[in-house]
Amino acid sequence: MAIQLVTDQLSNVLDDKFRNQFVGNFKAIEKALNDLDAAQTTLSSDQNKINQDLNNIKNDNEIRDANVQAIVNILAKYDVPIQIVNGKVVEIEEGD
């Protein structure tokens, strides 16, 4: 919604209409600033939540990778032909 402020249509005489036009302008500006402030608060909150979610995903991935590596290490101790290649668990040929 576009806000039309009274600017060049002001009266040359300082009267009630002139005062009311200025008061109206300030009310419109105040509302727009409050709306922007509320939007900024919401955006900051959303950004913080997204950053936390990304950190959680990163931590989960690190834990998963460590668990997969631990499983591969255990299986390798029992001579199971397995290893991680390019981030994937693969079966290897005996004697490699």
Short mmCIF file of N, CA and C in Angstrom, two decimals:
data_model
loop_
_atom_site.label_atom_id
_atom_site.label_comp_id
_atom_site.label_asym_id
_atom_site.label_seq_id
_atom_site.Cartn_x
_atom_site.Cartn_y
_atom_site.Cartn_z
N MET A 1 0.84 -1.17 0.00
CA MET A 1 0.00 0.00 0.00
C MET A 1 0.89 1.23 0.00
N ALA A 2 0.69 2.10 -0.96
CA ALA A 2 1.48 3.33 -1.04
C ALA A 2 0.88 4.38 -0.10
N ILE A 3 1.75 5.07 0.58
CA ILE A 3 1.33 6.13 1.50
C ILE A 3 1.56 7.45 0.81
N GLN A 4 0.51 8.24 0.67
CA GLN A 4 0.63 9.54 0.04
C GLN A 4 0.72 10.59 1.14
N LEU A 5 1.89 11.19 1.28
CA LEU A 5 2.08 12.23 2.28
C LEU A 5 1.72 13.59 1.69
N VAL A 6 1.22 14.46 2.55
CA VAL A 6 0.92 15.82 2.13
C VAL A 6 2.24 16.57 2.08
N THR A 7 2.59 17.09 0.91
CA THR A 7 3.88 17.77 0.79
C THR A 7 3.69 19.15 0.17
N ASP A 8 3.60 19.20 -1.14
CA ASP A 8 3.50 20.50 -1.81
C ASP A 8 2.07 21.03 -1.83
N GLN A 9 1.15 20.31 -1.18
CA GLN A 9 -0.23 20.75 -1.13
C GLN A 9 -0.54 21.49 0.17
N LEU A 10 0.51 21.83 0.92
CA LEU A 10 0.30 22.48 2.22
C LEU A 10 -0.19 23.91 2.04
N SER A 11 -0.97 24.32 2.98
CA SER A 11 -1.50 25.67 2.97
C SER A 11 -0.38 26.66 3.28
N ASN A 12 -0.49 27.86 2.73
CA ASN A 12 0.48 28.92 3.03
C ASN A 12 0.18 29.57 4.37
N VAL A 13 -0.95 29.27 4.92
CA VAL A 13 -1.35 29.85 6.18
C VAL A 13 -1.30 28.77 7.25
N LEU A 14 -0.74 29.10 8.41
CA LEU A 14 -0.68 28.15 9.51
C LEU A 14 -2.05 28.07 10.17
N ASP A 15 -2.85 27.13 9.73
CA ASP A 15 -4.18 26.97 10.28
C ASP A 15 -4.38 25.52 10.73
N ASP A 16 -5.58 25.20 11.15
CA ASP A 16 -5.88 23.85 11.63
C ASP A 16 -5.68 22.81 10.53
N LYS A 17 -6.05 23.16 9.31
CA LYS A 17 -5.89 22.21 8.21
C LYS A 17 -4.41 21.89 8.02
N PHE A 18 -3.58 22.94 8.06
CA PHE A 18 -2.12 22.76 7.92
C PHE A 18 -1.59 21.84 9.02
N ARG A 19 -2.00 22.12 10.27
CA ARG A 19 -1.57 21.31 11.41
C ARG A 19 -2.03 19.86 11.24
N ASN A 20 -3.27 19.67 10.86
CA ASN A 20 -3.82 18.32 10.69
C ASN A 20 -3.10 17.55 9.58
N GLN A 21 -2.70 18.27 8.53
CA GLN A 21 -1.96 17.61 7.45
C GLN A 21 -0.60 17.12 7.97
N PHE A 22 0.08 17.95 8.74
CA PHE A 22 1.36 17.54 9.32
C PHE A 22 1.19 16.38 10.30
N VAL A 23 0.19 16.45 11.14
CA VAL A 23 -0.07 15.37 12.09
C VAL A 23 -0.34 14.08 11.32
N GLY A 24 -1.12 14.18 10.26
CA GLY A 24 -1.40 13.00 9.43
C GLY A 24 -0.14 12.42 8.83
N ASN A 25 0.75 13.31 8.36
CA ASN A 25 2.03 12.85 7.81
C ASN A 25 2.84 12.10 8.87
N PHE A 26 2.94 12.67 10.06
CA PHE A 26 3.72 12.03 11.11
C PHE A 26 3.11 10.69 11.53
N LYS A 27 1.79 10.60 11.54
CA LYS A 27 1.15 9.33 11.88
C LYS A 27 1.46 8.28 10.81
N ALA A 28 1.42 8.69 9.54
CA ALA A 28 1.73 7.74 8.45
C ALA A 28 3.18 7.29 8.53
N ILE A 29 4.08 8.22 8.80
CA ILE A 29 5.51 7.89 8.91
C ILE A 29 5.74 6.99 10.12
N GLU A 30 5.11 7.31 11.24
CA GLU A 30 5.25 6.49 12.45
C GLU A 30 4.78 5.06 12.20
N LYS A 31 3.63 4.90 11.56
CA LYS A 31 3.12 3.57 11.27
C LYS A 31 4.07 2.80 10.36
N ALA A 32 4.58 3.47 9.32
CA ALA A 32 5.50 2.81 8.40
C ALA A 32 6.78 2.38 9.12
N LEU A 33 7.30 3.23 9.98
CA LEU A 33 8.51 2.89 10.73
C LEU A 33 8.25 1.73 11.70
N ASN A 34 7.10 1.74 12.35
CA ASN A 34 6.76 0.63 13.26
C ASN A 34 6.60 -0.67 12.49
N ASP A 35 5.99 -0.61 11.31
CA ASP A 35 5.85 -1.80 10.47
C ASP A 35 7.22 -2.33 10.05
N LEU A 36 8.12 -1.43 9.68
CA LEU A 36 9.47 -1.83 9.30
C LEU A 36 10.21 -2.45 10.48
N ASP A 37 10.04 -1.87 11.65
CA ASP A 37 10.70 -2.39 12.85
C ASP A 37 10.19 -3.80 13.17
N ALA A 38 8.88 -4.00 13.06
CA ALA A 38 8.31 -5.32 13.31
C ALA A 38 8.81 -6.33 12.28
N ALA A 39 8.89 -5.90 11.03
CA ALA A 39 9.38 -6.80 9.98
C ALA A 39 10.84 -7.16 10.22
N GLN A 40 11.64 -6.20 10.66
CA GLN A 40 13.06 -6.46 10.94
C GLN A 40 13.21 -7.45 12.09
N THR A 41 12.39 -7.29 13.12
CA THR A 41 12.43 -8.21 14.25
C THR A 41 12.09 -9.63 13.80
N THR A 42 11.06 -9.75 12.97
CA THR A 42 10.65 -11.06 12.45
C THR A 42 11.76 -11.66 11.60
N LEU A 43 12.36 -10.85 10.73
CA LEU A 43 13.44 -11.34 9.88
C LEU A 43 14.64 -11.79 10.71
N SER A 44 14.98 -11.04 11.74
CA SER A 44 16.10 -11.42 12.60
C SER A 44 15.81 -12.73 13.31
N SER A 45 14.59 -12.88 13.79
CA SER A 45 14.21 -14.11 14.46
C SER A 45 14.27 -15.29 13.50
N ASP A 46 13.75 -15.10 12.29
CA ASP A 46 13.79 -16.16 11.28
C ASP A 46 15.23 -16.52 10.91
N GLN A 47 16.08 -15.50 10.77
CA GLN A 47 17.47 -15.75 10.42
C GLN A 47 18.18 -16.53 11.54
N ASN A 48 17.90 -16.19 12.78
CA ASN A 48 18.50 -16.92 13.89
C ASN A 48 18.06 -18.38 13.90
N LYS A 49 16.78 -18.61 13.61
CA LYS A 49 16.28 -19.98 13.56
C LYS A 49 16.93 -20.76 12.42
N ILE A 50 17.07 -20.14 11.26
CA ILE A 50 17.71 -20.79 10.12
C ILE A 50 19.16 -21.12 10.44
N ASN A 51 19.87 -20.18 11.04
CA ASN A 51 21.27 -20.42 11.41
C ASN A 51 21.39 -21.57 12.40
N GLN A 52 20.48 -21.63 13.37
CA GLN A 52 20.50 -22.72 14.34
C GLN A 52 20.21 -24.05 13.66
N ASP A 53 19.23 -24.05 12.75
CA ASP A 53 18.90 -25.27 12.01
C ASP A 53 20.11 -25.74 11.19
N LEU A 54 20.80 -24.81 10.55
CA LEU A 54 21.99 -25.17 9.77
C LEU A 54 23.08 -25.75 10.66
N ASN A 55 23.27 -25.17 11.83
CA ASN A 55 24.26 -25.70 12.77
C ASN A 55 23.88 -27.10 13.23
N ASN A 56 22.58 -27.31 13.48
CA ASN A 56 22.12 -28.64 13.88
C ASN A 56 22.36 -29.66 12.77
N ILE A 57 22.10 -29.28 11.54
CA ILE A 57 22.33 -30.18 10.40
C ILE A 57 23.82 -30.50 10.28
N LYS A 58 24.66 -29.48 10.43
CA LYS A 58 26.11 -29.69 10.36
C LYS A 58 26.56 -30.65 11.45
N ASN A 59 26.08 -30.44 12.66
CA ASN A 59 26.45 -31.32 13.77
C ASN A 59 25.95 -32.74 13.53
N ASP A 60 24.72 -32.87 13.05
CA ASP A 60 24.18 -34.20 12.76
C ASP A 60 25.02 -34.91 11.69
N ASN A 61 25.42 -34.17 10.66
CA ASN A 61 26.25 -34.76 9.61
C ASN A 61 27.61 -35.21 10.14
N GLU A 62 28.20 -34.40 11.01
CA GLU A 62 29.49 -34.77 11.59
C GLU A 62 29.36 -36.03 12.44
N ILE A 63 28.28 -36.11 13.22
CA ILE A 63 28.05 -37.29 14.05
C ILE A 63 27.83 -38.52 13.18
N ARG A 64 27.01 -38.36 12.14
CA ARG A 64 26.76 -39.48 11.23
C ARG A 64 28.05 -39.96 10.57
N ASP A 65 28.86 -39.02 10.08
CA ASP A 65 30.12 -39.39 9.44
C ASP A 65 31.05 -40.11 10.42
N ALA A 66 31.10 -39.63 11.65
CA ALA A 66 31.94 -40.28 12.66
C ALA A 66 31.42 -41.68 12.97
N ASN A 67 30.11 -41.85 13.04
CA ASN A 67 29.54 -43.17 13.30
C ASN A 67 29.82 -44.13 12.15
N VAL A 68 29.68 -43.66 10.92
CA VAL A 68 29.96 -44.51 9.76
C VAL A 68 31.43 -44.92 9.77
N GLN A 69 32.31 -43.96 10.07
CA GLN A 69 33.74 -44.28 10.12
C GLN A 69 34.02 -45.30 11.22
N ALA A 70 33.38 -45.17 12.36
CA ALA A 70 33.57 -46.13 13.45
C ALA A 70 33.11 -47.52 13.03
N ILE A 71 31.99 -47.60 12.34
CA ILE A 71 31.50 -48.90 11.86
C ILE A 71 32.48 -49.51 10.87
N VAL A 72 32.97 -48.70 9.96
CA VAL A 72 33.95 -49.20 8.97
C VAL A 72 35.21 -49.68 9.68
N ASN A 73 35.66 -48.94 10.68
CA ASN A 73 36.86 -49.35 11.42
C ASN A 73 36.65 -50.68 12.15
N ILE A 74 35.47 -50.84 12.74
CA ILE A 74 35.17 -52.10 13.45
C ILE A 74 35.14 -53.26 12.45
N LEU A 75 34.46 -53.06 11.33
CA LEU A 75 34.37 -54.13 10.34
C LEU A 75 35.74 -54.46 9.75
N ALA A 76 36.59 -53.45 9.59
CA ALA A 76 37.93 -53.69 9.05
C ALA A 76 38.76 -54.53 10.02
N LYS A 77 38.53 -54.38 11.32
CA LYS A 77 39.25 -55.19 12.31
C LYS A 77 38.90 -56.67 12.18
N TYR A 78 37.71 -56.94 11.67
CA TYR A 78 37.28 -58.33 11.50
C TYR A 78 37.45 -58.79 10.05
N ASP A 79 38.33 -58.10 9.33
CA ASP A 79 38.69 -58.44 7.96
C ASP A 79 37.51 -58.40 6.99
N VAL A 80 36.55 -57.56 7.27
CA VAL A 80 35.46 -57.35 6.30
C VAL A 80 36.01 -56.36 5.27
N PRO A 81 35.96 -56.74 3.97
CA PRO A 81 36.55 -55.88 2.94
C PRO A 81 35.67 -54.66 2.66
N ILE A 82 35.85 -53.62 3.48
CA ILE A 82 35.01 -52.43 3.38
C ILE A 82 35.86 -51.21 3.72
N GLN A 83 35.56 -50.11 3.06
CA GLN A 83 36.23 -48.85 3.37
C GLN A 83 35.36 -47.70 2.87
N ILE A 84 35.74 -46.49 3.23
CA ILE A 84 35.02 -45.30 2.76
C ILE A 84 35.82 -44.70 1.61
N VAL A 85 35.17 -44.55 0.46
CA VAL A 85 35.80 -43.93 -0.71
C VAL A 85 34.88 -42.81 -1.18
N ASN A 86 35.42 -41.60 -1.25
CA ASN A 86 34.63 -40.43 -1.66
C ASN A 86 33.34 -40.28 -0.84
N GLY A 87 33.46 -40.53 0.44
CA GLY A 87 32.32 -40.36 1.33
C GLY A 87 31.31 -41.48 1.31
N LYS A 88 31.60 -42.55 0.58
CA LYS A 88 30.67 -43.68 0.49
C LYS A 88 31.34 -44.94 1.00
N VAL A 89 30.56 -45.77 1.66
CA VAL A 89 31.06 -47.06 2.13
C VAL A 89 31.03 -48.01 0.93
N VAL A 90 32.18 -48.60 0.62
CA VAL A 90 32.26 -49.52 -0.52
C VAL A 90 32.95 -50.80 -0.09
N GLU A 91 32.57 -51.86 -0.78
CA GLU A 91 33.24 -53.15 -0.55
C GLU A 91 34.50 -53.16 -1.41
N ILE A 92 35.58 -53.64 -0.85
CA ILE A 92 36.84 -53.69 -1.60
C ILE A 92 37.20 -55.14 -1.87
N GLU A 93 38.09 -55.34 -2.80
CA GLU A 93 38.56 -56.67 -3.14
C GLU A 93 39.49 -57.17 -2.03
N GLU A 94 39.45 -58.43 -1.76
CA GLU A 94 40.36 -59.02 -0.78
C GLU A 94 41.80 -58.76 -1.20
N GLY A 95 42.63 -58.41 -0.25
CA GLY A 95 44.04 -58.19 -0.51
C GLY A 95 44.39 -56.76 -0.87
N ASP A 96 43.41 -55.85 -0.93
CA ASP A 96 43.70 -54.45 -1.24
C ASP A 96 44.19 -53.73 0.00
#
